[in-house]
Coordinates of C-alpha atoms and ligand atoms in Angstrom, one line a residue:
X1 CA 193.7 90.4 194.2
X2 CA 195.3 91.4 197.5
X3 CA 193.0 92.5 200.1
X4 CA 190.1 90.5 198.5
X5 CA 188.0 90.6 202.2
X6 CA 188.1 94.0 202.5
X7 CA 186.0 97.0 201.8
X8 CA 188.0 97.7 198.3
X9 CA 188.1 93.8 197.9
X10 CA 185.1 93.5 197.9
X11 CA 183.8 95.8 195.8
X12 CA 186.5 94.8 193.2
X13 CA 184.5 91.3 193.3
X14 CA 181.0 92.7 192.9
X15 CA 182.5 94.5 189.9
X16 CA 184.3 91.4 188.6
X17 CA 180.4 89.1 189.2
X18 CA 179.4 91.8 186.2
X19 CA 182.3 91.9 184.3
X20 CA 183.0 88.0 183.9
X21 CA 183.4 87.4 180.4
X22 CA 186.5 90.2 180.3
X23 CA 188.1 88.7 183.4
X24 CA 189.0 85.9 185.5
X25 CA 190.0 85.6 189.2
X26 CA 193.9 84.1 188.9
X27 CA 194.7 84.6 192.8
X28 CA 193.2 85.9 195.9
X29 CA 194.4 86.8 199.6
X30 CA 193.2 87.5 202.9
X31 CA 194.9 88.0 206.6
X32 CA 193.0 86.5 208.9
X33 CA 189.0 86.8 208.0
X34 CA 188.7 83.0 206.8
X35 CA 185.3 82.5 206.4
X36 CA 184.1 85.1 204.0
X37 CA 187.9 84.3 202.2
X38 CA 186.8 80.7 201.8
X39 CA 183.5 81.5 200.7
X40 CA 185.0 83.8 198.0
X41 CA 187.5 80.9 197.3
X42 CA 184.6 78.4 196.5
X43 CA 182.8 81.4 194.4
X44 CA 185.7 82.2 192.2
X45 CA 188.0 79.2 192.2
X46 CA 191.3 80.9 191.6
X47 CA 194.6 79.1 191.0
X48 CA 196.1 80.6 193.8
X49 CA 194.6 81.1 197.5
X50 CA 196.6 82.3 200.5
X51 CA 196.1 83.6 204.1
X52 CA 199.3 86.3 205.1
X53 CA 197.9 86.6 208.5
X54 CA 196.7 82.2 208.4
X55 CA 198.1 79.6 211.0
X56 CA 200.0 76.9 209.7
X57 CA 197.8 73.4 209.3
X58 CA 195.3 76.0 207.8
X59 CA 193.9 74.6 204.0
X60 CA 195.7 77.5 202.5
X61 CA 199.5 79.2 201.8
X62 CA 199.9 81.0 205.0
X63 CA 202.1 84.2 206.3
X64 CA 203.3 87.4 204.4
X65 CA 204.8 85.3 201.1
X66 CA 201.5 84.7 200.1
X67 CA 201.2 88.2 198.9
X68 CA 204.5 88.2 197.2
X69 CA 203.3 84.7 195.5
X70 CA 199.9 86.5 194.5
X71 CA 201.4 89.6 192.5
X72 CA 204.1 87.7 191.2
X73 CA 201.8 84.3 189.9
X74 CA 202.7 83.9 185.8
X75 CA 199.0 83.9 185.2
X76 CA 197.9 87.3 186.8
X77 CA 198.4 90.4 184.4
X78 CA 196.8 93.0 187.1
X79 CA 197.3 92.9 190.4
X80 CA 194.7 94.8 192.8
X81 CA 196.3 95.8 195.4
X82 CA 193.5 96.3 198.5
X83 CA 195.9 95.7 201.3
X84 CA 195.4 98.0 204.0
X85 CA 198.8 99.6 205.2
X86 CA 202.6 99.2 204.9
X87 CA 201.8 95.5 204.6
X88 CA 201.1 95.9 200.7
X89 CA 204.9 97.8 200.2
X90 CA 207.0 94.2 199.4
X91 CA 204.0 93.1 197.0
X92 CA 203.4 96.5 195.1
X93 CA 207.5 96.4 194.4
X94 CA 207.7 92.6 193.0
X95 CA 204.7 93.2 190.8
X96 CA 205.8 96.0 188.8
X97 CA 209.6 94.4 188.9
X98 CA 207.6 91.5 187.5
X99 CA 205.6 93.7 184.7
X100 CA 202.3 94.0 186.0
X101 CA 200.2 96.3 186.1
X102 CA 199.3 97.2 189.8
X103 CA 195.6 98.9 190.2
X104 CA 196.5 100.2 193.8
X105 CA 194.2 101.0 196.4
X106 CA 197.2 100.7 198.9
X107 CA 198.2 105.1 198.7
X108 CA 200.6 103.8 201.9
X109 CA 202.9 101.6 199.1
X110 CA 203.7 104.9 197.4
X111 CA 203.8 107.3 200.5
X112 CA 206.3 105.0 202.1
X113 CA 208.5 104.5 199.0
X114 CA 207.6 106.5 196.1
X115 CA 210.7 106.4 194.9
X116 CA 211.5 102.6 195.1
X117 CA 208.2 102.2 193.6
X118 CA 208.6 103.8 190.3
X119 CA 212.5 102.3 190.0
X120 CA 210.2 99.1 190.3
X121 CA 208.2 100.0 187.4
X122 CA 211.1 100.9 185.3
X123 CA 213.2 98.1 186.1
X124 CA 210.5 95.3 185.6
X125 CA 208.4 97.4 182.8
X126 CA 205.1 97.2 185.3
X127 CA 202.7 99.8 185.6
X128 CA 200.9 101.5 188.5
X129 CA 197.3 102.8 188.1
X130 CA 195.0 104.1 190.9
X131 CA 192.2 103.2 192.4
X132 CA 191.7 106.2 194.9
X133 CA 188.8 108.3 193.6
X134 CA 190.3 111.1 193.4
X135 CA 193.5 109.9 191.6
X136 CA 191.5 108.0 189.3
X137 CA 189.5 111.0 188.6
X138 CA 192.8 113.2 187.7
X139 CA 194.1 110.4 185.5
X140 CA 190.8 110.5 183.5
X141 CA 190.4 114.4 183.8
X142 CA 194.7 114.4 182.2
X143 CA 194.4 111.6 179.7
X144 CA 197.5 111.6 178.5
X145 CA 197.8 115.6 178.3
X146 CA 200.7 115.6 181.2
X147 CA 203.0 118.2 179.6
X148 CA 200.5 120.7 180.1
X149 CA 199.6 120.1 183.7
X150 CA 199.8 122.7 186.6
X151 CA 197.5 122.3 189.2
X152 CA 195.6 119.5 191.1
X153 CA 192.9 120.4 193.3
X154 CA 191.7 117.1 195.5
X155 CA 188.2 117.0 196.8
X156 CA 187.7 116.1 200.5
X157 CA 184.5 114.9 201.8
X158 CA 185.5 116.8 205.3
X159 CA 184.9 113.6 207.3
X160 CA 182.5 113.3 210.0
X161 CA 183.8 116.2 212.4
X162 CA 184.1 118.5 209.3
X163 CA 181.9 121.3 211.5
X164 CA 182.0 120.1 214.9
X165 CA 184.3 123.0 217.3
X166 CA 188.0 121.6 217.9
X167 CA 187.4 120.6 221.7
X168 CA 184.5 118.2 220.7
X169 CA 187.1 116.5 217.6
X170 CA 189.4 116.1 220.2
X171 CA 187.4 114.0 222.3
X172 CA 185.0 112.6 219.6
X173 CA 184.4 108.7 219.9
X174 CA 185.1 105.5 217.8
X175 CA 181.8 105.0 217.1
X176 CA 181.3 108.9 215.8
X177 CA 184.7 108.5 213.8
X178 CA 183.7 105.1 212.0
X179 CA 180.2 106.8 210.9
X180 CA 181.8 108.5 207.3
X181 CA 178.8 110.6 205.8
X182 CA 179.9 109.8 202.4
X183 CA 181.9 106.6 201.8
X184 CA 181.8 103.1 203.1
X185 CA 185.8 102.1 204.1
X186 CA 187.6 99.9 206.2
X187 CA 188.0 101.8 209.6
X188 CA 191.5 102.4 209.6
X189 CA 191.0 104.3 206.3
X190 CA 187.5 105.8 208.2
X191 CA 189.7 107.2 210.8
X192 CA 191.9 108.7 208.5
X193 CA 189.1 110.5 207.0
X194 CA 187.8 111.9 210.1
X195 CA 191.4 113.1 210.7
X196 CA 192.5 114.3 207.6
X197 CA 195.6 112.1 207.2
X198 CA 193.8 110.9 204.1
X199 CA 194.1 113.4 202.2
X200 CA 198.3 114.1 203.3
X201 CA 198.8 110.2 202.2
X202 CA 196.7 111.5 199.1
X203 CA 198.8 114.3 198.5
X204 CA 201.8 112.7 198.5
X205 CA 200.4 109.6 196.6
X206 CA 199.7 112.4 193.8
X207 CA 203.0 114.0 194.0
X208 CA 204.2 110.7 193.1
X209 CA 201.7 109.9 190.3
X210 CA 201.4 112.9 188.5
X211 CA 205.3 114.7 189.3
X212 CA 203.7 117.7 190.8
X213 CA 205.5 119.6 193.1
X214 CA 203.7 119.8 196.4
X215 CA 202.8 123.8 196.0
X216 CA 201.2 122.5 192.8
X217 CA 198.3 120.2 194.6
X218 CA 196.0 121.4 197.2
X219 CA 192.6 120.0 199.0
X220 CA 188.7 121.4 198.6
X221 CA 186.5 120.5 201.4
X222 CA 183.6 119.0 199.3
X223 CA 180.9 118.0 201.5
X224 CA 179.0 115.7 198.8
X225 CA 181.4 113.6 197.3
X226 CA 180.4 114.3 194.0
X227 CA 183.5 116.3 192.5
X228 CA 186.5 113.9 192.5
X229 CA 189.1 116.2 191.7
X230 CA 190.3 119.5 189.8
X231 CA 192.7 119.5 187.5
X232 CA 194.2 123.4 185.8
X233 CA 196.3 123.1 182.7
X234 CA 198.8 125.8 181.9
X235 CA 196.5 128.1 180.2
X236 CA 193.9 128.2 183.0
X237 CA 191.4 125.6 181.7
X238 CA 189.6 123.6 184.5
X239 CA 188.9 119.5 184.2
X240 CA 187.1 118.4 186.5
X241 CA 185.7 114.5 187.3
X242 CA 182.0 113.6 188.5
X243 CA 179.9 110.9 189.6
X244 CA 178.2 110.1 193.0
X245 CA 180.3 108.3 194.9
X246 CA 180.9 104.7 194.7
X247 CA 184.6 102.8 194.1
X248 CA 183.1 100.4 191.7
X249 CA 183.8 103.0 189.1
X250 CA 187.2 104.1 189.5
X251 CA 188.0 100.1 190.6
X252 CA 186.5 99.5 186.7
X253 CA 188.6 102.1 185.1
X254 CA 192.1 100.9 186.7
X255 CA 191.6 97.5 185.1
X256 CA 190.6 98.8 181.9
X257 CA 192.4 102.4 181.6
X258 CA 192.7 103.9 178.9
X259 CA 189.8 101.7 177.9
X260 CA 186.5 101.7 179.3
X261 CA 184.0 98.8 179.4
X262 CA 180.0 99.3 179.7
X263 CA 179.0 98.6 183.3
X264 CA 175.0 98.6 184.0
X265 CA 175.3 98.4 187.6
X266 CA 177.2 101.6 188.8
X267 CA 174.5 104.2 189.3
X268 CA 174.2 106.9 186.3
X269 CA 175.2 110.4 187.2
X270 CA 172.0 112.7 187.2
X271 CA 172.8 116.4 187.9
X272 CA 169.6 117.2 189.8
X273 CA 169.7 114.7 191.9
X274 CA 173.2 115.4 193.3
X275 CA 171.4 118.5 194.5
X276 CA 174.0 122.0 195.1
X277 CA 177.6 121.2 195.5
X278 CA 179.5 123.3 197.6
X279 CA 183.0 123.7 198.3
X280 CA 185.3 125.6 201.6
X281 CA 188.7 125.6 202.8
X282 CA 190.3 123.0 205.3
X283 CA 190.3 123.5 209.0
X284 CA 194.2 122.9 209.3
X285 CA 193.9 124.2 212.6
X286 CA 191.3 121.5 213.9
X287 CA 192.8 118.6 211.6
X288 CA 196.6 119.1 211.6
X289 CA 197.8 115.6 210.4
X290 CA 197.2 117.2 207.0
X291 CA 199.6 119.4 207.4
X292 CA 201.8 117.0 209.1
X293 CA 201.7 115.0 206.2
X294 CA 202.2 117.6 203.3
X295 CA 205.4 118.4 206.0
X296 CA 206.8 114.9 205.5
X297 CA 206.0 114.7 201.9
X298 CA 207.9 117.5 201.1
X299 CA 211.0 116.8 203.3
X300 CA 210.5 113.5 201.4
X301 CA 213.4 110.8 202.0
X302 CA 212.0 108.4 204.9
X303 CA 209.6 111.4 206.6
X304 CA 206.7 110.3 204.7
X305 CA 207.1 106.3 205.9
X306 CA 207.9 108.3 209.4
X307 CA 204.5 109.7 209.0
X308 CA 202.6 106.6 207.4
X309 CA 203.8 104.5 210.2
X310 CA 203.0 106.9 213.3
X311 CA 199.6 107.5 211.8
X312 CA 199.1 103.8 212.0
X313 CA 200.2 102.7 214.8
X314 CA 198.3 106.2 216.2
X315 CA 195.4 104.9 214.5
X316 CA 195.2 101.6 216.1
X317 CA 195.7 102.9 219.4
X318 CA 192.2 105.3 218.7
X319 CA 190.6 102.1 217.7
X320 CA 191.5 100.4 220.8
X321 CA 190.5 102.8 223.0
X322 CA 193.7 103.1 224.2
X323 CA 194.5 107.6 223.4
X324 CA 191.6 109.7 222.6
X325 CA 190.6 111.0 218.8
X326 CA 193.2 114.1 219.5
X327 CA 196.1 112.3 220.1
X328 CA 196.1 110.5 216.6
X329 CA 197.5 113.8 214.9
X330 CA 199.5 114.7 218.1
X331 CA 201.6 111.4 217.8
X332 CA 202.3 111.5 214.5
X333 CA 203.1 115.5 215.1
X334 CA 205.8 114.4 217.7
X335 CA 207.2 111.3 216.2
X336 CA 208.0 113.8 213.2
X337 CA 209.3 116.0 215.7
X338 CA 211.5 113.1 216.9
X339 CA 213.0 112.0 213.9
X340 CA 216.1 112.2 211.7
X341 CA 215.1 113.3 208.3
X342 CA 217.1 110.9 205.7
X343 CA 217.0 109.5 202.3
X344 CA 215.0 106.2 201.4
X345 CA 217.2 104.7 199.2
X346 CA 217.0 100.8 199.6
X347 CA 213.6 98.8 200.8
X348 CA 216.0 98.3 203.9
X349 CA 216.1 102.0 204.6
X350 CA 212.2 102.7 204.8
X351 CA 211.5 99.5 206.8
X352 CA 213.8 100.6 209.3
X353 CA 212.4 104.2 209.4
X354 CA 208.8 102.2 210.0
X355 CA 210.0 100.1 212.5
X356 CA 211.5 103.4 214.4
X357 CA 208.4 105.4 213.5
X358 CA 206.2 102.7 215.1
X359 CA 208.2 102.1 218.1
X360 CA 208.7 106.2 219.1
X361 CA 204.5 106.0 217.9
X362 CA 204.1 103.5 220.8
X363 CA 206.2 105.2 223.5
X364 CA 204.2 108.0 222.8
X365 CA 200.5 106.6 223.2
X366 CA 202.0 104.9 226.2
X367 CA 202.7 107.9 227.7
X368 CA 198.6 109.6 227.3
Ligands
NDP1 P1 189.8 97.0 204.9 O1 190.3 97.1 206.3 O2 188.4 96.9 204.7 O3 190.5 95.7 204.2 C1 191.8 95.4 204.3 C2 192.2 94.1 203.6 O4 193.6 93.9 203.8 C3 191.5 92.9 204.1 O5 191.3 92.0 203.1 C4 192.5 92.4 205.2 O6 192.3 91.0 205.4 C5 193.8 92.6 204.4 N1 194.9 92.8 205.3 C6 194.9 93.5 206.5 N2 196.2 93.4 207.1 C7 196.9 92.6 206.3 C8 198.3 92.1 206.3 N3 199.1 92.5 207.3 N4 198.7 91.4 205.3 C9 197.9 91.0 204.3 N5 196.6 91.4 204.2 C10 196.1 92.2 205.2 O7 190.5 98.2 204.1 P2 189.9 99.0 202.8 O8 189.4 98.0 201.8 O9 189.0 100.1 203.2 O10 191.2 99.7 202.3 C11 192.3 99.0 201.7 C12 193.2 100.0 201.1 O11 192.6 100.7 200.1 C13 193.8 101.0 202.1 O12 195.1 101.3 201.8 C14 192.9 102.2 201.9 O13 193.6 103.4 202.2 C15 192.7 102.1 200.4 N6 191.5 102.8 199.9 C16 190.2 102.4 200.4 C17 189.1 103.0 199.9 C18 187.7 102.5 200.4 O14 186.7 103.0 199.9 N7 187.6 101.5 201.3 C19 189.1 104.1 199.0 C20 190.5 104.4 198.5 C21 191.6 103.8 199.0 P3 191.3 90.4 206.5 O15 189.9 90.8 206.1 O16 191.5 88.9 206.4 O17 191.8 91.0 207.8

């Protein structure tokens, strides 16, 4: 596992403490968090144990190779991949060239380099399966039935601002932007919640997945979390997934798809308890990195690594205090504007287009 230390990470494990006599814990790695990685080291003894972000002199395989050295290791078969950001893109690509299957929690790996990812997959015979609720929910709702597919609706919990007036989302705080009503995350995927840039990576994770056009997938604003995702066949017929939410479930199913495996510690679904469930449009106007996003996914080529970046690096700056909660969508907005659209064709081409995207991203928070 990639990530292990981390929200997804660590929710993979306490699916993994239930589910011991079907699997075993081959590698694990970390950045920098070393305390709870070496407790997890000594829990699950893995044959492989590296730090990406680790000094050298440190007891473990330090700097990024460690997480091409995870997916790749002869003894894994499934590589989670619970890397946060463009970080995970090298080790998503040598795991499917080597033939694993990749349950991926990193949506940035395929918004970057969609293309490159299922060339990957071809050429090495590895397979991708999500572990984003909602993609994981569409896979489940499909099952197999892809011909007849012709419309994916994506729930959307709304985020924290989801009814607050546009001047307060522009100057709402860290603190008020980590508190998610529904889901417990890391923060930088917290932020993207509270933004909306979630649900653009989504979008172009599931134009990937499921070889939708982008007029063919749209977002619900679901307040409870409880409805994953729609999905219309041809003939009008509605699938849709349930549960409350948790990512212990979907985690499950991308180790075991299509196969499921009893698990007596994710909560059971009870109807009345989930209460009404209501659905209403997006705000674009108030969360515009949605619609940057969709932007860049369909001019596809490098805009969508363009947009991944900026939104990081926008991100970060929030976190740091360093550009209020507005400017996040209004630097990715104008390092779109800035750029060249071209095509990603080679790894080479979409690092570069990062590297760009995160320097113009910079200038730009600089300049607040
Ligand atoms: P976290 O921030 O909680 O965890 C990130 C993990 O990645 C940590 O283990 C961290 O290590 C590691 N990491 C960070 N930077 C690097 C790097 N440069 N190289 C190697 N490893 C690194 O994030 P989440 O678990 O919330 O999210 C992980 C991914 O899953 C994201 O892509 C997110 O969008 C996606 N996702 C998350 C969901 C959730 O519920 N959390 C739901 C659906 C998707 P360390 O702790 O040592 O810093």
């Amino acid at each position: 596992m990639l990530g292990s230390t981390g929200s997804i990470g660590r929710s993979t494990l306490a699916v993994l403490r239930r589910q011991r006599e079907h699997f075993r814990v081959v590698a694990l790695t970390a950045n920098r968090n070393v305390d709870e990685f070496d407790a997890q080291v000594a829990e699950w003894r893995p044959l492989y144990a590296g730090l990406a972000g680790g000094e050298a002199g440190s007891a473990h395989p330090c700097g990024p190779r460690v997480l091409l050295e995870a997916a790749t290791h002869p003894e894994v078969d499934v590589v989670v991949n619970a890397v946060v950001g463009a970080a995970g893109l090298e080790a998503t690509l040598a795991a499917l060239r080597a033939g694993k299957r990749v349950a991926l929690a990193n949506k940035e790996t395929l918004v970057m380099a969609g293309e490159l990812v299922a060339q990957a997959a071809c050429a090495g015979g590895g397979e991708l399966v999500p572990v984003d609720s909602e993609h994981s929910a569409v896979l489940q709702c499909v099952a197999g039935r892809n011909a007849g597919l012709a419309r994916l609706i994506l729930t959307c919990s709304g985020g924290p601002f989801r009814e607050w007036p546009a001047e307060r989302v522009h100057r709402a705080t860290v603190d008020e932007a980590l508190r998610h009503p529904t889901w417990q995350m890391g923060s930088k995927i917290t932020v993207d919640s509270a933004t909306l840039a979630n649900k653009a990576l989504e979008l172009i994770e599931a134009h990937h997945l499921f070889g939708l056009s982008y007029d063919a997938l749209e977002v619900v604003v679901h307040p409870q979390s409880v409805v994953h995702a729609f999905v219309e066949f041809c003939d009008g017929s509605v699938i849709a997934q349930v549960g409350f939410p948790t990512m212990e479930l979907p985690i499950l199913y991308a180790l075991t798809h299509p196969a499921r495996l009893p698990d007596a510690g994710v909560r059971r679904f009870d109807p009345v308890a989930a209460g009404p469930l209501t659905f209403e449009p997006v705000r674009a106007d108030v969360f515009r990195a949605l619609g940057a996003g969709v932007a860049a996914g369909r001019a596809g080529g490098i805009s969508p690594a363009v947009f991944n970046a900026a939104n990081e690096v926008a991100v970060a700056a929030f976190l740091d205090g360093q550009v209020p909660f507005g400017r996040i969508s209004q630097i990715v907005e104008q390092v779109l504007d800035d750029h060249v659209p071209a095509p990603a064709a080679t790894l080479a081409a979409v690092r570069e287009a990062d590297r760009w995207a995160r320097g113009r991203a910079r200038h730009h928070a600089s300049r607040t």
